[in-house]
Coordinates of C-alpha atoms in Angstrom, one line a residue:
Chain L
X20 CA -28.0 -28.0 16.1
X21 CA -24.7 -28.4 13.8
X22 CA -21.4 -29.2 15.2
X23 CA -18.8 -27.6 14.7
X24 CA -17.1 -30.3 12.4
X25 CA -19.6 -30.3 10.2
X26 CA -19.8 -26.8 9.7
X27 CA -16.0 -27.1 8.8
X28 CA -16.8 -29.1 6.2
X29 CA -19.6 -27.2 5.0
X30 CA -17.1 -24.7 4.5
X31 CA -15.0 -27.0 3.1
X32 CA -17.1 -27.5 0.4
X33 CA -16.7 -24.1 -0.5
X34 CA -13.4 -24.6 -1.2
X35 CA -13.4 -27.5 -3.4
X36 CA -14.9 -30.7 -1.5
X37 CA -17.7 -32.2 -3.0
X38 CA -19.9 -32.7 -0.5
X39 CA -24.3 -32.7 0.0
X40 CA -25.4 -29.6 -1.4
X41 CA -25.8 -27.2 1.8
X42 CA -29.5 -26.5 3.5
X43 CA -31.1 -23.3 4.2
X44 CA -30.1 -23.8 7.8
X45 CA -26.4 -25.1 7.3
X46 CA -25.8 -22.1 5.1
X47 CA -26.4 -19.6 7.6
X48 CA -24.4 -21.5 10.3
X49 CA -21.7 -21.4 8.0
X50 CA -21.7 -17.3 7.9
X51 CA -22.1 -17.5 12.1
X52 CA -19.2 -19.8 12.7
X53 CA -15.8 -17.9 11.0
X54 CA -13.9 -18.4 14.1
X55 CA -11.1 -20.5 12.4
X56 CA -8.9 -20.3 9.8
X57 CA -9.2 -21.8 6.6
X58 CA -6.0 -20.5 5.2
X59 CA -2.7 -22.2 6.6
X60 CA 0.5 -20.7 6.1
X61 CA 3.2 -22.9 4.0
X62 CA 6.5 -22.5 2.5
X63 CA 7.5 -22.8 -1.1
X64 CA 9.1 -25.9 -1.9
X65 CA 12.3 -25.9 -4.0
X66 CA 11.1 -26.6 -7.5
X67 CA 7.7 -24.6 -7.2
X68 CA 7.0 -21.6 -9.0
X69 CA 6.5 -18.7 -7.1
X70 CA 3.0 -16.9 -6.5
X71 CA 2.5 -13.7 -8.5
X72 CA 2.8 -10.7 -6.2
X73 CA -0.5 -8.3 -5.8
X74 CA -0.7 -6.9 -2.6
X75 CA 1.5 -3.8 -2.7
X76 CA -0.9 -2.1 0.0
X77 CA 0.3 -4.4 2.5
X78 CA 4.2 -3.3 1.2
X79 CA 6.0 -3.7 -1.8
X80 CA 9.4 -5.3 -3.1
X81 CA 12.7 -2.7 -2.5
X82 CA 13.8 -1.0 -5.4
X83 CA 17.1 -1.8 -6.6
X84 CA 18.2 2.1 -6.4
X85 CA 17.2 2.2 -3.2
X86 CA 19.0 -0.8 -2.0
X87 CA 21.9 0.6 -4.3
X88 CA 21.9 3.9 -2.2
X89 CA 21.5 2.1 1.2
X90 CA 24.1 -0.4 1.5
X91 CA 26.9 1.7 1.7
X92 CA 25.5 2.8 5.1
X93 CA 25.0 -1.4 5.6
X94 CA 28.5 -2.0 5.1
X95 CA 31.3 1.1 5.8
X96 CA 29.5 4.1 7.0
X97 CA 28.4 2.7 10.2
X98 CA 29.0 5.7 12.3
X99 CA 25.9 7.0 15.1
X100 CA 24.5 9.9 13.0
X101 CA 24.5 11.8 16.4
X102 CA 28.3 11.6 16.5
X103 CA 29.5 14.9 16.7
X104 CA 33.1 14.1 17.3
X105 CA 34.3 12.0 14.6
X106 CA 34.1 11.6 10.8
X107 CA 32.0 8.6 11.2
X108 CA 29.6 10.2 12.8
X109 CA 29.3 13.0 10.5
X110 CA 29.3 11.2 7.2
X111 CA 26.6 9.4 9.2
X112 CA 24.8 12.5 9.9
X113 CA 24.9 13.8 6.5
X114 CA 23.7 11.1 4.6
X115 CA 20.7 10.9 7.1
X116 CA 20.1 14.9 6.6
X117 CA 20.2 14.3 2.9
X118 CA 17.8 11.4 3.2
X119 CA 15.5 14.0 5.5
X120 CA 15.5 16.7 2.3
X121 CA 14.4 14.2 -0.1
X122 CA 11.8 13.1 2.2
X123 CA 10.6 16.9 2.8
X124 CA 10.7 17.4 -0.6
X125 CA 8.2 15.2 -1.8
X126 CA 5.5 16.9 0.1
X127 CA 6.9 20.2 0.0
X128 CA 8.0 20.7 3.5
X129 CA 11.2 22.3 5.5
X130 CA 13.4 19.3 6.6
X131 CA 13.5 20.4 9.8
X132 CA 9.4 19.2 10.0
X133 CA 10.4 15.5 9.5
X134 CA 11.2 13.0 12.4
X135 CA 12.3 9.6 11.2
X136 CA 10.3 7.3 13.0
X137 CA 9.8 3.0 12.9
X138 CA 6.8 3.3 10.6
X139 CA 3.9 4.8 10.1
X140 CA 2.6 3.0 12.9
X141 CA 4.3 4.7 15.3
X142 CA 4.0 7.5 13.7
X143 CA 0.3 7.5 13.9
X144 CA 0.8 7.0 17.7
X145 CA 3.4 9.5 18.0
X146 CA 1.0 12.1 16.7
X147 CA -2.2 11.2 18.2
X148 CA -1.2 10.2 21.5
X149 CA 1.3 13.2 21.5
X150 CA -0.9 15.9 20.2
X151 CA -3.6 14.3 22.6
X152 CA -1.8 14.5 25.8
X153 CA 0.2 17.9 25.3
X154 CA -2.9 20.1 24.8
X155 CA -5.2 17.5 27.4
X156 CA -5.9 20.1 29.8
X157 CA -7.9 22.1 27.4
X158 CA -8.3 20.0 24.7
X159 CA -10.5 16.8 25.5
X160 CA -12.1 15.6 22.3
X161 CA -10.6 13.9 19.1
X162 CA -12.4 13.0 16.0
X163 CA -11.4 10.4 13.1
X164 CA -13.2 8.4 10.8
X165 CA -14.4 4.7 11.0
X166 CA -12.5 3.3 8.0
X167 CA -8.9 4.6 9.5
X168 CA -6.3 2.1 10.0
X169 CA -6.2 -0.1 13.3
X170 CA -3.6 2.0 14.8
X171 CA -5.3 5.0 14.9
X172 CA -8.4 3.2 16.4
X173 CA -6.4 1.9 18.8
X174 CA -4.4 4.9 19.9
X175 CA -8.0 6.4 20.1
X176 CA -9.0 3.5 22.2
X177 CA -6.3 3.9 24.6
X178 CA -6.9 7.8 24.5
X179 CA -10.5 6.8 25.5
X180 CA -9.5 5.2 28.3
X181 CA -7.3 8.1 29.9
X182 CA -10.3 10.5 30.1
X183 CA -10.6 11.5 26.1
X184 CA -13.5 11.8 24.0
X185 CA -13.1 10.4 21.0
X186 CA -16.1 10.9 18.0
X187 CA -15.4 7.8 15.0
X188 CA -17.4 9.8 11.9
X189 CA -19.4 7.5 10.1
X190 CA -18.0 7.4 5.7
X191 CA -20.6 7.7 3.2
X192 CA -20.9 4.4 1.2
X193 CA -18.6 5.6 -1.3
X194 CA -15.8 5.7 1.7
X195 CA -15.8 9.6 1.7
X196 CA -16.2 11.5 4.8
X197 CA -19.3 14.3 4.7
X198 CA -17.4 17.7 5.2
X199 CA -20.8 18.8 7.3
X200 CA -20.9 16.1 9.5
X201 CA -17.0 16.4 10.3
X202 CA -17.7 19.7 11.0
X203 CA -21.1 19.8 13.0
X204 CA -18.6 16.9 14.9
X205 CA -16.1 19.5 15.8
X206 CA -16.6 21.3 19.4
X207 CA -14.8 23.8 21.2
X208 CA -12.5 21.7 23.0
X209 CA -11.9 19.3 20.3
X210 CA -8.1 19.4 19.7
X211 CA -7.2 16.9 17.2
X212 CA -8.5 15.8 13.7
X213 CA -7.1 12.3 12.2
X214 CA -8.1 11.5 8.7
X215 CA -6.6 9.1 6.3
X216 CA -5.4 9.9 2.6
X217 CA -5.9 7.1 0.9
X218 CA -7.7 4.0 2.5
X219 CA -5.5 0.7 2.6
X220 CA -8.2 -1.5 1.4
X221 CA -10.6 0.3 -0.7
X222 CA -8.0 3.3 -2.2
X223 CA -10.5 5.9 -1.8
X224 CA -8.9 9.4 -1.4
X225 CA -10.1 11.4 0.9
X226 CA -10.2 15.6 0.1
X227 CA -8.0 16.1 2.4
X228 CA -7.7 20.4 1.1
X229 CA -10.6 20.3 1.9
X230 CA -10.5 18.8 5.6
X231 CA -7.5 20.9 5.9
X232 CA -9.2 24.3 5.4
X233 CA -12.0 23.5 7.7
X234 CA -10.1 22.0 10.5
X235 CA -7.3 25.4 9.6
X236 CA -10.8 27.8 10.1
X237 CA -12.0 26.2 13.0
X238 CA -8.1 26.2 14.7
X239 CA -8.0 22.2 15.3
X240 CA -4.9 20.4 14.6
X241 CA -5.0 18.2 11.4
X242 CA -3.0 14.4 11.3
X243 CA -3.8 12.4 8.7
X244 CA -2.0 9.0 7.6
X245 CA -0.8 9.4 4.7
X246 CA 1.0 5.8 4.2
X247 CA -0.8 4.7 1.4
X248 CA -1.2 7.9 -0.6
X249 CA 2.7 9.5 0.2
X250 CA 5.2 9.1 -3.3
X251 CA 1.8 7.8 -5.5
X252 CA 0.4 11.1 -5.4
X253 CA 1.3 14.7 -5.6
X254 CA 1.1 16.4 -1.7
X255 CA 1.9 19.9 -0.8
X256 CA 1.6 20.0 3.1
X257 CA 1.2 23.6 2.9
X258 CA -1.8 23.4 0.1
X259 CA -3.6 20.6 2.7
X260 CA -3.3 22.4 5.8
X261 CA -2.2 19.0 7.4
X262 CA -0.5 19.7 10.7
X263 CA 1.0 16.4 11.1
X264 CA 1.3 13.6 8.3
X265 CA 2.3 9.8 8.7
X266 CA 4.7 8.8 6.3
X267 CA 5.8 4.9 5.4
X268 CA 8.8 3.5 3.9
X269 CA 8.2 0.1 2.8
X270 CA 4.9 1.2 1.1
X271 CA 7.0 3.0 -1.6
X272 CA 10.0 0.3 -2.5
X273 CA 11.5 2.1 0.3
X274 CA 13.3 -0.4 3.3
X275 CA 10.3 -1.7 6.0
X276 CA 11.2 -0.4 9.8
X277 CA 11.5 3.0 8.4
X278 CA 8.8 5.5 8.2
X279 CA 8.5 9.4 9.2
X280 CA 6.3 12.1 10.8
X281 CA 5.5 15.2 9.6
X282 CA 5.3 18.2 12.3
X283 CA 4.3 21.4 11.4
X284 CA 6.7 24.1 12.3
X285 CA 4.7 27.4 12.0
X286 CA 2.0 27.7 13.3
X287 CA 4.0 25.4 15.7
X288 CA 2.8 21.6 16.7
X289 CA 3.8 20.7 19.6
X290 CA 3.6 17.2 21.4
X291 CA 4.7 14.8 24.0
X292 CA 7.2 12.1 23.3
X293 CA 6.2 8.8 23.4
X294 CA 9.7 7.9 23.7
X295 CA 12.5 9.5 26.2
X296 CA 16.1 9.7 26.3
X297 CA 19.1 11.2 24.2
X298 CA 17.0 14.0 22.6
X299 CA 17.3 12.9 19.0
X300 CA 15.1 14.0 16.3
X301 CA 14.3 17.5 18.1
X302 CA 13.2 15.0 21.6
X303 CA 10.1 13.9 19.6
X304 CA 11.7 10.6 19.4
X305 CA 15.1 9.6 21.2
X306 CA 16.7 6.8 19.5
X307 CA 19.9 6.3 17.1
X308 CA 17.9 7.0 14.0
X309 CA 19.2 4.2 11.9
X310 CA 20.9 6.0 8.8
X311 CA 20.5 2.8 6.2
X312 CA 17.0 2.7 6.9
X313 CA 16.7 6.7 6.3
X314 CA 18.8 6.9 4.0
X315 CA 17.3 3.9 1.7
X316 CA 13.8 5.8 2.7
X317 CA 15.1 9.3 0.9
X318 CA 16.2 7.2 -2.0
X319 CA 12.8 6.1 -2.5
X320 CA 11.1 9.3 -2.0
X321 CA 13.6 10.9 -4.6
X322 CA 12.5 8.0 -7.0
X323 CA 9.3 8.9 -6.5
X324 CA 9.4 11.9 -7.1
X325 CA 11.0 11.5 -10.4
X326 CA 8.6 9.1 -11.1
X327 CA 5.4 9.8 -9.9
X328 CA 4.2 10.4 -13.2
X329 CA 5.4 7.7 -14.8
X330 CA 4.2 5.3 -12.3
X331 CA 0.7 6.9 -12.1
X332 CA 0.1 6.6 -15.5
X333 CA 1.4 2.7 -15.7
X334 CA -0.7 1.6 -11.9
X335 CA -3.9 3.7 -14.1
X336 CA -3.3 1.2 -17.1
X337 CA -2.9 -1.9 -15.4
X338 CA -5.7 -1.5 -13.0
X339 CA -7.9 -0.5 -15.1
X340 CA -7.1 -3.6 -17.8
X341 CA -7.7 -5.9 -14.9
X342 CA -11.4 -4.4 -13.8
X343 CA -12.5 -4.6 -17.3
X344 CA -11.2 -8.0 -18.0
X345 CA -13.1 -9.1 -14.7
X346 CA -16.1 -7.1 -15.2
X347 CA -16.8 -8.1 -18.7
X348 CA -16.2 -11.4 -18.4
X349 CA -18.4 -11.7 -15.1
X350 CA -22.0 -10.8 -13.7
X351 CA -22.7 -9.7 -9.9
X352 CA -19.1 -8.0 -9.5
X353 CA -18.9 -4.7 -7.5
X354 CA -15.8 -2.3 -6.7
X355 CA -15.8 -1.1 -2.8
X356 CA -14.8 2.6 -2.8
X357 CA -15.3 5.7 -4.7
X358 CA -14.7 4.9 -8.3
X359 CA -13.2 8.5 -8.9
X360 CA -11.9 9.4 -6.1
X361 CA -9.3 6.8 -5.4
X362 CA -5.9 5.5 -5.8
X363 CA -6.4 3.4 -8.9
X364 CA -3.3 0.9 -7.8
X365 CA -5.9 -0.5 -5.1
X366 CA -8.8 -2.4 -6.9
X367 CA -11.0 -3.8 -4.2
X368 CA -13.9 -6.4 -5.5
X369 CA -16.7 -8.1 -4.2
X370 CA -17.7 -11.1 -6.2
X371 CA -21.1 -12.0 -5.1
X372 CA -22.2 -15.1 -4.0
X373 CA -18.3 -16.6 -3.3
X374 CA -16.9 -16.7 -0.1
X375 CA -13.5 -14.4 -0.6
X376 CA -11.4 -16.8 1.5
X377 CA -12.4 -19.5 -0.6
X378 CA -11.4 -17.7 -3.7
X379 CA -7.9 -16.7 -2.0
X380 CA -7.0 -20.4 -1.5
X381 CA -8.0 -21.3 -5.0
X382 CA -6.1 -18.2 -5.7
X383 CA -3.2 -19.5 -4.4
X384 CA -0.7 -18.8 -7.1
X385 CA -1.6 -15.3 -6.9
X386 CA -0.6 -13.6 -3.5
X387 CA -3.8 -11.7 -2.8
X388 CA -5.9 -10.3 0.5
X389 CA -9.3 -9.9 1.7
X390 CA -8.3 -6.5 3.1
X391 CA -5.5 -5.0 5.5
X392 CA -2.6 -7.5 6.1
X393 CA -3.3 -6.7 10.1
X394 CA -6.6 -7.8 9.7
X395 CA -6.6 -10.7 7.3
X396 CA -5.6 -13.3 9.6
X397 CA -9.1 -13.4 10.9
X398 CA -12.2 -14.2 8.9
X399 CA -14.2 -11.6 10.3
X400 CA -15.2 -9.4 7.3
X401 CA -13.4 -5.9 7.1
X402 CA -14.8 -3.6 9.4
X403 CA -13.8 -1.1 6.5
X404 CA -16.1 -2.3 4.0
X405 CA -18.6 -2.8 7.3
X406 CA -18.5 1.1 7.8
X407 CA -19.1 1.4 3.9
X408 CA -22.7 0.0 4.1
X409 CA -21.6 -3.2 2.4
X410 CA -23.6 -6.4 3.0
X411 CA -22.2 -8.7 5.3
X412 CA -22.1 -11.2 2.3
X413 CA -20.6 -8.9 0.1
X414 CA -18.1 -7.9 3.0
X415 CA -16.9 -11.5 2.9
X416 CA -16.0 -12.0 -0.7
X417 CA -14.1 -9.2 -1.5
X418 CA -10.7 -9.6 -2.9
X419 CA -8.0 -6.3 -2.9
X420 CA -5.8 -6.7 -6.0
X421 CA -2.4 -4.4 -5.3
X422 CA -0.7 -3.1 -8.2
X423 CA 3.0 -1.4 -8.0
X424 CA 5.9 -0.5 -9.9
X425 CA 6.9 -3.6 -10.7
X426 CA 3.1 -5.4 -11.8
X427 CA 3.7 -6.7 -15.7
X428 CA 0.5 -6.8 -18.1
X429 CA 0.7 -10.8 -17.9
X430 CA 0.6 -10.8 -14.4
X431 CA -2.8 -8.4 -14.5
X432 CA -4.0 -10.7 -17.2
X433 CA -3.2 -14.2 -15.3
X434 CA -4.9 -12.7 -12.7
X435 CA -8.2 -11.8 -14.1
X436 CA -7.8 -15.1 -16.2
X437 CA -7.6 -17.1 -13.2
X438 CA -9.6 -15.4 -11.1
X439 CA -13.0 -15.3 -14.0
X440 CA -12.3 -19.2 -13.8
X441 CA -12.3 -19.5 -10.1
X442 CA -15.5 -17.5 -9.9
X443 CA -17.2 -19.4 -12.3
X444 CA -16.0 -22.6 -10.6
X445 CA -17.2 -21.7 -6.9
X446 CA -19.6 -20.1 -8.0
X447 CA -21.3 -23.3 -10.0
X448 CA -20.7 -25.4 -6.8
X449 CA -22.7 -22.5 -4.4
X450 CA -26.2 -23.5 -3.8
X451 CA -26.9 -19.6 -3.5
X452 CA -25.9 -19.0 -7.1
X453 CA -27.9 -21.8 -8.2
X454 CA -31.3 -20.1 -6.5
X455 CA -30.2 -17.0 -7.8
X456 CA -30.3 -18.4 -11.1
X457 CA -33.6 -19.7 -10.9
X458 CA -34.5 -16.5 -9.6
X459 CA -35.4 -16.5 -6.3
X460 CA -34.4 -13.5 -4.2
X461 CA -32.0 -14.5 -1.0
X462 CA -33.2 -11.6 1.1
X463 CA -36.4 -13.1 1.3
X464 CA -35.4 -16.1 2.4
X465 CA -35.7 -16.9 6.1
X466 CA -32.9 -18.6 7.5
X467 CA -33.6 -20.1 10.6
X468 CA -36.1 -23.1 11.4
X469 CA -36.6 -22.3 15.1
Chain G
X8 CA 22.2 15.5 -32.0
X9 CA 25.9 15.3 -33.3
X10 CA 27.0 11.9 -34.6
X11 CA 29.1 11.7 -31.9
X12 CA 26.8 12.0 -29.1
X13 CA 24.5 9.7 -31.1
X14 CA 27.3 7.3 -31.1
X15 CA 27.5 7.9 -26.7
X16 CA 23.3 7.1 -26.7
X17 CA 22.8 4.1 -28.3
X18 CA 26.2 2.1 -26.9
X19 CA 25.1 3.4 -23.8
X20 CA 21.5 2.2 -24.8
X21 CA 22.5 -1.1 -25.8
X22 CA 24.8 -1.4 -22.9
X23 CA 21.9 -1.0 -20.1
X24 CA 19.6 -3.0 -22.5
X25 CA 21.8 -6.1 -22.3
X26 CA 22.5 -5.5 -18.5
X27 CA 19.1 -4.9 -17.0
X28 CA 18.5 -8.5 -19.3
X29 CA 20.6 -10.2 -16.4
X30 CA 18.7 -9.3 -13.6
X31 CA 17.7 -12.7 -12.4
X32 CA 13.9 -12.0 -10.7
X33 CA 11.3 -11.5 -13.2
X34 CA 9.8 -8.2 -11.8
X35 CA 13.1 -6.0 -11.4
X36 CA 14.0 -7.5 -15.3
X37 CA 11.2 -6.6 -16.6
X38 CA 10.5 -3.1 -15.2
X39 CA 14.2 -2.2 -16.1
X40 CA 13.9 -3.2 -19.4
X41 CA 10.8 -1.0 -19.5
X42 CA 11.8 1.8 -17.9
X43 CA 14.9 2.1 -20.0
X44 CA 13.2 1.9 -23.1
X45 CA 10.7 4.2 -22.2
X46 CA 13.7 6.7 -21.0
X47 CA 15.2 7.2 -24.0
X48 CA 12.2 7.2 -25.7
X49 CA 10.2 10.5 -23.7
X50 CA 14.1 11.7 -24.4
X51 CA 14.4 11.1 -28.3
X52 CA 13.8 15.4 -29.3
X53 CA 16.5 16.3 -27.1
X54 CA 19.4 18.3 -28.9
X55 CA 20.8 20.6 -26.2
X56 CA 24.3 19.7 -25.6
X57 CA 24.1 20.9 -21.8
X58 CA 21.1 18.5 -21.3
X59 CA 22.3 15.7 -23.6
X60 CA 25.6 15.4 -21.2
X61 CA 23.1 15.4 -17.9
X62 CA 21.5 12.8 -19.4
X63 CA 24.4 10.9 -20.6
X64 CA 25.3 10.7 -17.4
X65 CA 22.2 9.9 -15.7
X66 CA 22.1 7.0 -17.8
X67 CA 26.2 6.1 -17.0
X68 CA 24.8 6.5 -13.4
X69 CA 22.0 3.9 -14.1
X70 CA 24.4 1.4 -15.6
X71 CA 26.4 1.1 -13.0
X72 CA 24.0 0.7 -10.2
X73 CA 21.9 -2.1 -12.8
X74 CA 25.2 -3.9 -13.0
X75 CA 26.0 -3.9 -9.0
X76 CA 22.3 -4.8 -8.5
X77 CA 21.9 -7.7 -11.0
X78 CA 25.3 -9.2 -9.3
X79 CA 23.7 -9.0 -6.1
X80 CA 20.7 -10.5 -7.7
X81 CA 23.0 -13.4 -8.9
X82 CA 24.2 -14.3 -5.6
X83 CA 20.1 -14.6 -3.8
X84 CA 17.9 -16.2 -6.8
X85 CA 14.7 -18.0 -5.9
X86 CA 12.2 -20.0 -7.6
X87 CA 10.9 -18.9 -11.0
X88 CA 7.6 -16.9 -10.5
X89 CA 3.9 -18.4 -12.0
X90 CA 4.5 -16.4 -15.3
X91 CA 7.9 -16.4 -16.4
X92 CA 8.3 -18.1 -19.3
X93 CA 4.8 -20.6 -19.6
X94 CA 2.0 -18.8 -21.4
X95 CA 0.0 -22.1 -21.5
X96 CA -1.5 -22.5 -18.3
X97 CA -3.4 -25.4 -16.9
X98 CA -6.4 -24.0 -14.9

């Protein structure tokens, strides 16, 4: 039997220690035991240089417009938006209507369909939890997808638990959902479909017209969370069919705490509140919407919007220079997620035979994750690339590189340079690469001696 | 383009080259830089007066929120960031 110390150091050595080259048996404790974390968190000293910034799934750096547009509201236009007696209150109000247009614009809506909300968590509850309870007495069963984001899960979860049915479609291993089996899944009293755009951790788009037709034929409600694919590519709400549509601002150099919900007008939507009181926002979600936060949102979706093409084309360049400069350069790499159909500003890699949290720390002037920045704090491997039919071993050392807006060609090219070094590095010290090397095949290796 | 429009592009050019310059983090300077460049540049055929002006004044509208933005910049810098400036990295 290993202690537990000496698996931690076994781990250890793949991160650097030089210590007795692992044994069949040690190596396989080491997989079991990823209870605690390697990683500890640390602040920058003075004189350091900073770490280069690739992780703009988990959010990305406010643009300068947007902070330009929003600070007005931080400073002199500090009236409630729901004034109605006062100038305060109206120039209040109007900046936060004007922030609400630019927002419906960008995915072709009425403004009168959007609901500011905290994020795109909340909207995610809002809708499924909402949808869920308003139609519950005829309408028991809800279907989404195993690759969706915690939240949804949960709010499933919790719908689970107050009498719901809930069905979690399986993805195919390219992260698509089969069209069929979503709609062999949907029953008679199923009331609510929730499907993602674009995955947070492997980018893969799903075709969501697609969804949107069949869910539109079969008269089921549509919701899909649209955080990661909202401003990056083109939507038209009313060419997808989606009846409801999560929307995030600091995903798009908009201000975090902000974030929106889509709500069909016609046919109508309708929902419970998850929260009571003044009525704001049509009574889907009482609360002083805060106008900075709105407003700074509706500058970035106007940015966007003006941009989308522009930034397309640049995210498309930069990714693809980094894949090829880590793919040529090194053997046994893989990319999680539909090659074509996906956001190409989310590369997500497996480098075989290197434990990912291992490469992260000797990564660590590069700000990178193994996955969803909810998630990453444990070293269980993403239950995303899990439902993708990766191997466990190829679950745990993948590495999602996040490219933005503001991503520079020598930051995509320190990156792969530094990262084809690391993998070499880790890779040299791993007794697995060594036996792969001489050719013997790990899967028919038996791990345990009992 | 009449000369004296051309005059209006490239002060106004220069002007938002040399500002977006002073923004103090690396990412904001550099994509500023870029997209201004690449502005005038998808921008070079136009001739029409009317759209000249809207763009004249787009780029009038830029300046001034580049200049509020780098001052704000100014007053929060931080530490440098891994590639500014040092091509010759020490693996």
């Amino acid at each position: 039997m290993i202690s537990t110390t000496v698996t931690r150091k076994l781990l250890g050595s793949m991160c650097g220690f030089q210590t007795p080259r692992l044994t069949y048996a040690q190596s396989a404790a080491t997989a079991i035991l990823r209870d605690k974390e390697i990683i500890k968190s640390r602040e920058l000293e003075k004189e350091e240089l900073r770490p280069l910034y690739m992780d703009f799934q988990a959010t990305t750096p406010m643009d300068p417009r947007v902070l330009d547009a929003m600070l007005p509201y931080q400073v002199n236009y500090y009236g409630n938006p729901h004034s109605r007696t006062h100038a305060y209150g109206w120039e209040s109000e109007s900046g936060m209507e004007k922030a609400r247009k630019q927002v419906a614009d960008l995915i072709a809506a009425d403004p009168r369909e959007i609901i500011f909300t905290s994020g795109a968590t909340e909207s995610n509850n809002m809708a499924i939890k909402g949808v869920a309870r308003f139609y519950k007495a005829k309408k028991k069963h809800i279907i989404t997808t195993q690759t969706e984001h915690k939240c949804v899960l949960d709010s499933c979860r919790v719908l689970e638990t107050e009498g719901f049915d809930v069905t979690y479609l399986p993805v195919k291993t390219t992260g698509l959902i089969d069209l069929q089996m979503l709609e062999e899944a949907i029953r008679p009293d199923t009331g609510l479909v929730s499907i993602m755009t674009i995955n947070n951790e492997i980018g893969v788009k799903q075709p969501m017209k697609e969804i949107g037709q069949l869910c539109r034929s079969k008269n089921v409600f549509l919701h899909t969370d649209a955080a990661q694919a909202f401003g990056k590519i083109p939507i038209d709400v009313a060419d997808w069919k989606v009846d409801l549509m999560s929307i995030s601002g600091h995903k798009i150099y908009g201000p975090k705490g902000v974030g929106a919900l889509y709500v069909r007008r016609r046919p109508r939507v309708r929902m419970e509140p998850l929260q009571n009181g003044g009525g704001q926002e049509r009574g889907l979600r009482s609360g002083t919407v805060p106008t900075p936060l709105a407003v700074g949102l509706g500058a970035a979706c106007e940015i966007a919007q003006l941009d989308m093409e522009y930034d397309h084309k640049r995210v498309t360049m930069l990714a693809n220079r980094l894949i090829q400069k880590i793919m040529s350069d090194l053997p046994d790499v893989f990319l999680n997620g539909d090659p074509d159909q996906g956001y190409a500003g989310c590369v997500n890699l497996s480098f075989a035979y290197v434990e990912g949290e291992s490469l992260l720390m000797a990564l660590k002037d590069v700000a990178l994750s193994s996955g969803s920045a909810c998630t990453s704090a444990s070293l269980e491997p993403s239950y995303v690339l899990r439902a993708i039919g990766a191997d466990e071993d190829l679950a745990h050392s993948s590495i999602r590189f996040g490219i933005g807006r503001f991503t520079t060609e020598d930051e995509v090219d320190y990156t792969a340079e530094k990262c084809i070094h690391q993998v070499k590095r880790l890779r040299e010290m791993s007794p697995l690469w060594e036996m792969v090397q001489e050719g013997i095949d790990l899967k028919s290796i038996k791990w345990t001696q009992h | 383009m009449a000369s004296s429009s051309r005059t209006q592009v490239l002060s106004l050019y220069r002007m938002l080259i040399k500002e977006s310059k002073k923004f103090p983090s690396y990412n904001y300077r550099t994509y500023a830089l870029r997209r201004v460049k690449d502005g005038f540049r998808e921008n070079l055929a136009v001739d029409n007066p009317k759209t000249l002006d809207v763009l004249l004044n787009q780029a009038r509208e830029s300046l001034a929120v580049i200049k509020r933005q780098v001052t704000i910049g100014q007053f929060y810098t931080t530490q440098k960031n891994v590639v500014e400036g040092l091509r010759n990295v020490n693996f």
